[in-house]
mmCIF file of C-alpha atoms and ligand atoms in Angstrom:
data_model
loop_
_atom_site.group_PDB
_atom_site.id
_atom_site.type_symbol
_atom_site.label_atom_id
_atom_site.label_comp_id
_atom_site.label_asym_id
_atom_site.label_seq_id
_atom_site.Cartn_x
_atom_site.Cartn_y
_atom_site.Cartn_z
ATOM 1 C CA UNK A 30 0.000 0.000 0.000
ATOM 2 C CA UNK A 31 1.298 3.496 -0.779
ATOM 3 C CA UNK A 32 2.008 5.945 2.018
ATOM 4 C CA UNK A 33 0.990 9.576 1.539
ATOM 5 C CA UNK A 34 3.778 11.801 2.814
ATOM 6 C CA UNK A 35 3.795 15.584 3.167
ATOM 7 C CA UNK A 36 7.285 17.067 2.903
ATOM 8 C CA UNK A 37 7.561 20.627 4.186
ATOM 9 C CA UNK A 38 10.316 21.916 1.947
ATOM 10 C CA UNK A 39 12.081 25.009 0.719
ATOM 11 C CA UNK A 40 15.680 23.888 1.229
ATOM 12 C CA UNK A 41 18.248 22.029 -0.850
ATOM 13 C CA UNK A 42 18.103 19.224 1.730
ATOM 14 C CA UNK A 43 14.339 18.913 1.310
ATOM 15 C CA UNK A 44 14.772 18.807 -2.449
ATOM 16 C CA UNK A 45 17.380 16.065 -2.249
ATOM 17 C CA UNK A 46 15.217 14.088 0.167
ATOM 18 C CA UNK A 47 12.114 14.399 -2.026
ATOM 19 C CA UNK A 48 14.007 13.321 -5.139
ATOM 20 C CA UNK A 49 15.449 10.359 -3.285
ATOM 21 C CA UNK A 50 12.155 9.192 -1.751
ATOM 22 C CA UNK A 51 10.336 9.614 -5.067
ATOM 23 C CA UNK A 52 12.230 6.608 -6.432
ATOM 24 C CA UNK A 53 10.313 4.415 -3.979
ATOM 25 C CA UNK A 54 6.964 3.509 -5.504
ATOM 26 C CA UNK A 55 5.463 2.821 -2.085
ATOM 27 C CA UNK A 56 5.530 6.563 -1.340
ATOM 28 C CA UNK A 57 3.171 9.225 -2.665
ATOM 29 C CA UNK A 58 4.892 12.557 -2.026
ATOM 30 C CA UNK A 59 3.464 16.034 -1.678
ATOM 31 C CA UNK A 60 6.158 18.703 -1.548
ATOM 32 C CA UNK A 61 5.099 21.957 0.093
ATOM 33 C CA UNK A 62 6.623 25.400 -0.420
ATOM 34 C CA UNK A 63 5.802 28.625 1.414
ATOM 35 C CA UNK A 64 5.630 30.351 -1.973
ATOM 36 C CA UNK A 65 7.966 33.239 -1.136
ATOM 37 C CA UNK A 66 10.483 32.670 -3.935
ATOM 38 C CA UNK A 67 9.357 33.397 -7.456
ATOM 39 C CA UNK A 68 11.423 30.679 -9.101
ATOM 40 C CA UNK A 69 11.922 27.953 -6.500
ATOM 41 C CA UNK A 70 13.695 24.716 -7.226
ATOM 42 C CA UNK A 71 11.211 21.856 -7.170
ATOM 43 C CA UNK A 72 11.658 18.084 -7.049
ATOM 44 C CA UNK A 73 11.149 15.774 -10.010
ATOM 45 C CA UNK A 74 7.799 15.213 -11.646
ATOM 46 C CA UNK A 75 6.660 12.288 -9.551
ATOM 47 C CA UNK A 76 6.190 14.618 -6.557
ATOM 48 C CA UNK A 77 3.044 16.688 -6.277
ATOM 49 C CA UNK A 78 3.913 20.337 -5.561
ATOM 50 C CA UNK A 79 1.796 22.688 -3.495
ATOM 51 C CA UNK A 80 2.585 26.338 -2.719
ATOM 52 C CA UNK A 81 1.548 28.800 -0.027
ATOM 53 C CA UNK A 82 0.830 28.775 3.689
ATOM 54 C CA UNK A 83 -1.776 26.435 5.126
ATOM 55 C CA UNK A 84 -3.452 29.115 7.228
ATOM 56 C CA UNK A 85 -1.883 28.482 10.630
ATOM 57 C CA UNK A 86 -2.043 25.360 12.780
ATOM 58 C CA UNK A 87 -5.745 24.723 12.147
ATOM 59 C CA UNK A 88 -5.247 25.117 8.410
ATOM 60 C CA UNK A 89 -2.384 22.653 8.430
ATOM 61 C CA UNK A 90 -4.323 20.141 10.561
ATOM 62 C CA UNK A 91 -7.252 20.409 8.191
ATOM 63 C CA UNK A 92 -4.982 19.960 5.149
ATOM 64 C CA UNK A 93 -3.478 16.829 6.698
ATOM 65 C CA UNK A 94 -6.814 15.152 7.256
ATOM 66 C CA UNK A 95 -8.433 16.314 4.009
ATOM 67 C CA UNK A 96 -5.506 15.026 1.971
ATOM 68 C CA UNK A 97 -5.247 11.790 3.977
ATOM 69 C CA UNK A 98 -1.602 12.424 4.864
ATOM 70 C CA UNK A 99 -0.029 9.524 6.764
ATOM 71 C CA UNK A 100 3.362 11.016 7.622
ATOM 72 C CA UNK A 101 4.816 14.540 7.788
ATOM 73 C CA UNK A 102 8.468 15.290 7.212
ATOM 74 C CA UNK A 103 9.502 18.783 8.208
ATOM 75 C CA UNK A 104 12.561 19.479 6.069
ATOM 76 C CA UNK A 105 12.271 23.262 6.267
ATOM 77 C CA UNK A 106 15.203 25.522 7.035
ATOM 78 C CA UNK A 107 16.408 25.372 10.679
ATOM 79 C CA UNK A 108 15.488 29.083 10.992
ATOM 80 C CA UNK A 109 11.919 28.522 9.802
ATOM 81 C CA UNK A 110 10.735 28.073 13.391
ATOM 82 C CA UNK A 111 7.068 28.910 12.961
ATOM 83 C CA UNK A 112 6.185 26.239 10.412
ATOM 84 C CA UNK A 113 8.080 23.686 12.497
ATOM 85 C CA UNK A 114 6.069 24.636 15.586
ATOM 86 C CA UNK A 115 2.837 24.469 13.586
ATOM 87 C CA UNK A 116 3.764 21.029 12.261
ATOM 88 C CA UNK A 117 4.448 19.785 15.747
ATOM 89 C CA UNK A 118 1.088 20.935 17.122
ATOM 90 C CA UNK A 119 -0.843 19.772 14.043
ATOM 91 C CA UNK A 120 0.823 16.376 14.330
ATOM 92 C CA UNK A 121 -0.232 16.127 17.979
ATOM 93 C CA UNK A 122 -3.843 17.122 17.317
ATOM 94 C CA UNK A 123 -4.311 14.858 14.272
ATOM 95 C CA UNK A 124 -2.182 11.940 15.471
ATOM 96 C CA UNK A 125 -0.248 11.960 12.175
ATOM 97 C CA UNK A 126 3.415 11.217 12.881
ATOM 98 C CA UNK A 127 5.989 13.964 12.297
ATOM 99 C CA UNK A 128 9.707 13.678 11.643
ATOM 100 C CA UNK A 129 12.032 16.659 11.616
ATOM 101 C CA UNK A 130 14.866 16.371 9.124
ATOM 102 C CA UNK A 131 17.576 18.990 9.587
ATOM 103 C CA UNK A 132 21.256 19.265 8.886
ATOM 104 C CA UNK A 133 23.433 19.670 11.962
ATOM 105 C CA UNK A 134 24.710 23.183 12.721
ATOM 106 C CA UNK A 135 28.281 24.194 11.881
ATOM 107 C CA UNK A 136 30.713 24.151 14.765
ATOM 108 C CA UNK A 137 33.674 26.490 15.077
ATOM 109 C CA UNK A 138 37.322 25.479 14.806
ATOM 110 C CA UNK A 139 40.027 26.987 17.043
ATOM 111 C CA UNK A 140 41.194 29.284 14.193
ATOM 112 C CA UNK A 141 37.729 30.711 13.640
ATOM 113 C CA UNK A 142 36.829 34.183 14.879
ATOM 114 C CA UNK A 143 33.167 33.561 15.555
ATOM 115 C CA UNK A 144 30.908 35.813 17.594
ATOM 116 C CA UNK A 145 27.795 33.768 18.326
ATOM 117 C CA UNK A 146 24.610 35.771 18.864
ATOM 118 C CA UNK A 147 21.035 34.636 19.575
ATOM 119 C CA UNK A 148 19.317 36.621 16.820
ATOM 120 C CA UNK A 149 19.734 39.142 14.003
ATOM 121 C CA UNK A 150 19.074 42.152 16.262
ATOM 122 C CA UNK A 151 22.103 41.193 18.351
ATOM 123 C CA UNK A 152 24.098 40.739 15.145
ATOM 124 C CA UNK A 153 23.209 44.270 13.976
ATOM 125 C CA UNK A 154 24.192 45.722 17.345
ATOM 126 C CA UNK A 155 27.584 43.995 17.245
ATOM 127 C CA UNK A 156 28.649 45.171 13.784
ATOM 128 C CA UNK A 157 30.160 48.589 14.751
ATOM 129 C CA UNK A 158 32.605 46.942 17.165
ATOM 130 C CA UNK A 159 33.883 44.503 14.526
ATOM 131 C CA UNK A 160 33.992 46.154 11.120
ATOM 132 C CA UNK A 161 32.753 48.662 8.585
ATOM 133 C CA UNK A 162 32.411 46.537 5.443
ATOM 134 C CA UNK A 163 29.871 43.809 6.026
ATOM 135 C CA UNK A 164 29.065 40.714 4.001
ATOM 136 C CA UNK A 165 25.446 40.009 4.935
ATOM 137 C CA UNK A 166 24.503 36.445 3.976
ATOM 138 C CA UNK A 167 21.252 35.786 5.826
ATOM 139 C CA UNK A 168 18.784 35.411 2.962
ATOM 140 C CA UNK A 169 16.478 38.170 1.846
ATOM 141 C CA UNK A 170 13.584 38.138 4.311
ATOM 142 C CA UNK A 171 15.062 39.877 7.350
ATOM 143 C CA UNK A 172 17.540 42.331 5.870
ATOM 144 C CA UNK A 173 15.498 45.236 7.219
ATOM 145 C CA UNK A 174 16.805 44.419 10.716
ATOM 146 C CA UNK A 175 20.019 46.081 9.479
ATOM 147 C CA UNK A 176 18.318 49.147 7.980
ATOM 148 C CA UNK A 177 19.394 51.370 10.860
ATOM 149 C CA UNK A 178 23.083 50.408 10.505
ATOM 150 C CA UNK A 179 24.174 53.710 8.983
ATOM 151 C CA UNK A 180 27.922 53.511 9.666
ATOM 152 C CA UNK A 181 28.780 50.456 7.600
ATOM 153 C CA UNK A 182 28.830 49.406 3.958
ATOM 154 C CA UNK A 183 26.839 46.224 3.224
ATOM 155 C CA UNK A 184 27.290 43.616 0.537
ATOM 156 C CA UNK A 185 23.995 41.714 0.703
ATOM 157 C CA UNK A 186 23.772 38.340 -1.007
ATOM 158 C CA UNK A 187 20.437 36.626 -1.553
ATOM 159 C CA UNK A 188 18.700 34.475 -4.153
ATOM 160 C CA UNK A 189 16.045 37.079 -4.917
ATOM 161 C CA UNK A 190 16.070 40.803 -4.014
ATOM 162 C CA UNK A 191 15.612 41.580 -0.315
ATOM 163 C CA UNK A 192 12.286 42.952 0.849
ATOM 164 C CA UNK A 193 11.705 45.971 3.108
ATOM 165 C CA UNK A 194 14.024 48.847 4.032
ATOM 166 C CA UNK A 195 17.739 48.347 3.426
ATOM 167 C CA UNK A 196 20.799 49.875 5.110
ATOM 168 C CA UNK A 197 21.599 53.190 3.354
ATOM 169 C CA UNK A 198 24.956 52.022 1.969
ATOM 170 C CA UNK A 199 24.264 48.639 0.369
ATOM 171 C CA UNK A 200 25.102 46.609 -2.738
ATOM 172 C CA UNK A 201 22.889 43.663 -3.634
ATOM 173 C CA UNK A 202 24.394 40.525 -5.092
ATOM 174 C CA UNK A 203 21.863 37.999 -6.374
ATOM 175 C CA UNK A 204 23.255 34.470 -6.302
ATOM 176 C CA UNK A 205 22.152 30.958 -5.435
ATOM 177 C CA UNK A 206 24.480 28.402 -3.864
ATOM 178 C CA UNK A 207 26.261 26.109 -3.762
ATOM 179 C CA UNK A 208 29.241 28.418 -3.360
ATOM 180 C CA UNK A 209 32.940 27.528 -3.604
ATOM 181 C CA UNK A 210 35.930 28.510 -1.497
ATOM 182 C CA UNK A 211 37.970 30.195 -4.244
ATOM 183 C CA UNK A 212 35.017 32.334 -5.292
ATOM 184 C CA UNK A 213 34.248 33.273 -1.702
ATOM 185 C CA UNK A 214 37.874 34.310 -1.113
ATOM 186 C CA UNK A 215 37.770 36.476 -4.241
ATOM 187 C CA UNK A 216 34.467 38.028 -3.191
ATOM 188 C CA UNK A 217 35.722 38.912 0.281
ATOM 189 C CA UNK A 218 38.935 40.422 -1.131
ATOM 190 C CA UNK A 219 37.250 42.336 -3.979
ATOM 191 C CA UNK A 220 34.792 43.957 -1.594
ATOM 192 C CA UNK A 221 37.355 44.473 1.208
ATOM 193 C CA UNK A 222 34.982 42.741 3.623
ATOM 194 C CA UNK A 223 36.013 42.954 7.269
ATOM 195 C CA UNK A 224 33.049 41.242 8.961
ATOM 196 C CA UNK A 225 30.531 38.573 7.898
ATOM 197 C CA UNK A 226 27.021 38.031 9.234
ATOM 198 C CA UNK A 227 25.461 34.617 8.651
ATOM 199 C CA UNK A 228 22.891 32.292 10.153
ATOM 200 C CA UNK A 229 24.162 28.952 11.402
ATOM 201 C CA UNK A 230 22.322 27.106 8.658
ATOM 202 C CA UNK A 231 24.647 24.108 8.524
ATOM 203 C CA UNK A 232 25.290 22.038 5.410
ATOM 204 C CA UNK A 233 28.012 22.230 2.773
ATOM 205 C CA UNK A 234 26.420 24.546 0.159
ATOM 206 C CA UNK A 235 27.010 27.819 1.996
ATOM 207 C CA UNK A 236 29.865 26.752 4.267
ATOM 208 C CA UNK A 237 32.714 28.015 2.016
ATOM 209 C CA UNK A 238 32.178 31.612 3.216
ATOM 210 C CA UNK A 239 32.934 30.394 6.732
ATOM 211 C CA UNK A 240 36.071 28.657 5.467
ATOM 212 C CA UNK A 241 37.083 31.789 3.564
ATOM 213 C CA UNK A 242 36.623 33.896 6.694
ATOM 214 C CA UNK A 243 38.822 31.447 8.589
ATOM 215 C CA UNK A 244 41.530 31.648 5.945
ATOM 216 C CA UNK A 245 41.442 35.457 5.899
ATOM 217 C CA UNK A 246 40.964 35.746 9.675
ATOM 218 C CA UNK A 247 37.778 37.788 9.235
ATOM 219 C CA UNK A 248 35.335 37.822 12.166
ATOM 220 C CA UNK A 249 32.011 36.050 11.625
ATOM 221 C CA UNK A 250 28.860 37.046 13.474
ATOM 222 C CA UNK A 251 27.170 33.660 13.650
ATOM 223 C CA UNK A 252 23.468 33.818 14.406
ATOM 224 C CA UNK A 253 22.452 30.760 16.404
ATOM 225 C CA UNK A 254 19.428 28.670 15.549
ATOM 226 C CA UNK A 255 16.103 29.335 17.210
ATOM 227 C CA UNK A 256 15.377 27.008 20.150
ATOM 228 C CA UNK A 257 14.733 23.437 19.054
ATOM 229 C CA UNK A 258 11.280 21.899 19.238
ATOM 230 C CA UNK A 259 10.688 18.913 21.506
ATOM 231 C CA UNK A 260 11.183 16.481 18.606
ATOM 232 C CA UNK A 261 14.761 15.460 17.948
ATOM 233 C CA UNK A 262 15.751 15.977 14.308
ATOM 234 C CA UNK A 263 17.264 13.249 12.187
ATOM 235 C CA UNK A 264 20.136 14.317 9.984
ATOM 236 C CA UNK A 265 20.457 11.671 7.264
ATOM 237 C CA UNK A 266 18.271 10.289 4.473
ATOM 238 C CA UNK A 267 18.726 6.648 5.625
ATOM 239 C CA UNK A 268 17.401 7.684 9.060
ATOM 240 C CA UNK A 269 14.329 9.179 7.350
ATOM 241 C CA UNK A 270 13.816 5.947 5.395
ATOM 242 C CA UNK A 271 14.122 3.913 8.567
ATOM 243 C CA UNK A 272 11.482 6.071 10.240
ATOM 244 C CA UNK A 273 9.132 5.698 7.255
ATOM 245 C CA UNK A 274 9.330 1.913 7.595
ATOM 246 C CA UNK A 275 7.863 2.052 11.086
HETATM 247 P P1 LIG B 14 8.373 30.420 9.046
HETATM 248 O O1 LIG B 14 8.586 31.773 9.621
HETATM 249 O O2 LIG B 14 8.676 29.236 9.890
HETATM 250 O O3 LIG B 14 6.869 30.243 8.540
HETATM 251 C C1 LIG B 14 6.003 31.337 8.306
HETATM 252 C C2 LIG B 14 4.767 30.819 7.605
HETATM 253 O O4 LIG B 14 5.065 30.490 6.249
HETATM 254 C C3 LIG B 14 4.196 29.535 8.184
HETATM 255 O O5 LIG B 14 3.401 29.783 9.333
HETATM 256 C C4 LIG B 14 3.433 28.988 7.021
HETATM 257 O O6 LIG B 14 2.231 29.723 6.814
HETATM 258 C C5 LIG B 14 4.326 29.341 5.856
HETATM 259 N N1 LIG B 14 5.287 28.290 5.500
HETATM 260 C C6 LIG B 14 6.589 28.194 5.843
HETATM 261 N N2 LIG B 14 7.159 27.139 5.268
HETATM 262 C C7 LIG B 14 6.203 26.531 4.540
HETATM 263 C C8 LIG B 14 6.192 25.406 3.695
HETATM 264 N N3 LIG B 14 7.301 24.675 3.463
HETATM 265 N N4 LIG B 14 5.024 25.066 3.096
HETATM 266 C C9 LIG B 14 3.891 25.811 3.291
HETATM 267 N N5 LIG B 14 3.858 26.908 4.088
HETATM 268 C C10 LIG B 14 5.002 27.264 4.692
HETATM 269 O O7 LIG B 14 9.173 30.263 7.672
HETATM 270 P P2 LIG B 14 10.223 31.260 6.966
HETATM 271 O O8 LIG B 14 11.415 31.407 7.845
HETATM 272 O O9 LIG B 14 9.478 32.461 6.525
HETATM 273 O O10 LIG B 14 10.651 30.378 5.717
HETATM 274 C C11 LIG B 14 9.747 30.200 4.635
HETATM 275 C C12 LIG B 14 10.269 29.067 3.773
HETATM 276 O O11 LIG B 14 11.559 29.412 3.283
HETATM 277 C C13 LIG B 14 10.389 27.732 4.508
HETATM 278 O O12 LIG B 14 9.768 26.752 3.725
HETATM 279 C C14 LIG B 14 11.880 27.499 4.625
HETATM 280 O O13 LIG B 14 12.233 26.152 4.465
HETATM 281 C C15 LIG B 14 12.468 28.368 3.520
HETATM 282 N N6 LIG B 14 13.759 28.964 3.909
HETATM 283 C C16 LIG B 14 13.837 29.728 5.025
HETATM 284 C C17 LIG B 14 15.061 30.270 5.388
HETATM 285 C C18 LIG B 14 15.198 31.103 6.652
HETATM 286 O O14 LIG B 14 16.328 31.563 6.924
HETATM 287 N N7 LIG B 14 14.143 31.305 7.443
HETATM 288 C C19 LIG B 14 16.197 30.038 4.600
HETATM 289 C C20 LIG B 14 16.075 29.239 3.448
HETATM 290 C C21 LIG B 14 14.845 28.715 3.110
HETATM 291 P P3 LIG B 14 0.840 29.258 7.436
HETATM 292 O O15 LIG B 14 0.893 29.597 8.885
HETATM 293 O O16 LIG B 14 -0.161 30.055 6.657
HETATM 294 O O17 LIG B 14 0.710 27.788 7.196
#
């Protein structure tokens, strides 16, 4: 019998997972996107794609029952805390099992010059003490947190243009990972970057900027992940497959 699985996606890990699971004919996959990005990457044709919010916890719970979902895999970004919380509550109220699939966070090496902060507001407040030419690599949604940083130049990299107010002195660089160490070194040198702000997303695709910072001894303001939910994430595709067998 086929199992109907909802994958909450929007990350390269979710994409890889969906493409992998779609080779198993016992699974019927629905891949869900928030719908924020105009040209998102989507899994192969055997996955059904849906876009847009569910309408809060009740909307998600209703979607799960209406579409006869039998398992939920939350493979959203580790910083997408709200949808993860909604999935957890909707799973509890409907009784449909939930698995959280997330890459482990990066950990610093002794040579790194990391400044770990709990959120983007703390990151913005720390910038003046560390540098004046900032590489801001946090995605496009929350750039406005830095709008009041008037004493620094910003190089802002995101897949699509940032929304909301920007810092007054800013260049936008539109690019989608994966990124590579040599290119990141060139970028940091060409723009004379002296501090980097990033979320601790984990995973290899965006890690080269952290390696480049290490090599150039540039400080990194590393925004820590939001507090974990009660469910413990699994970090590998075989662990997801094992869970789906149960
Ligand atoms: P969020 O704050 O956790 O969620 C906000 C709302 O967006 C949710 O309540 C839900 O709306 C909707 N939503 C989020 N993910 C969804 C999904 N996969 N399918 C359907 N609806 C979804 O999320 P976010 O931080 O804005 O991130 C939005 C999406 O971008 C996520 O899918 C995430 O994987 C991806 N992403 C986020 C980041 C990041 O740094 N936050 C980075 C890379 C990719 P309703 O309440 O209406 O259901």
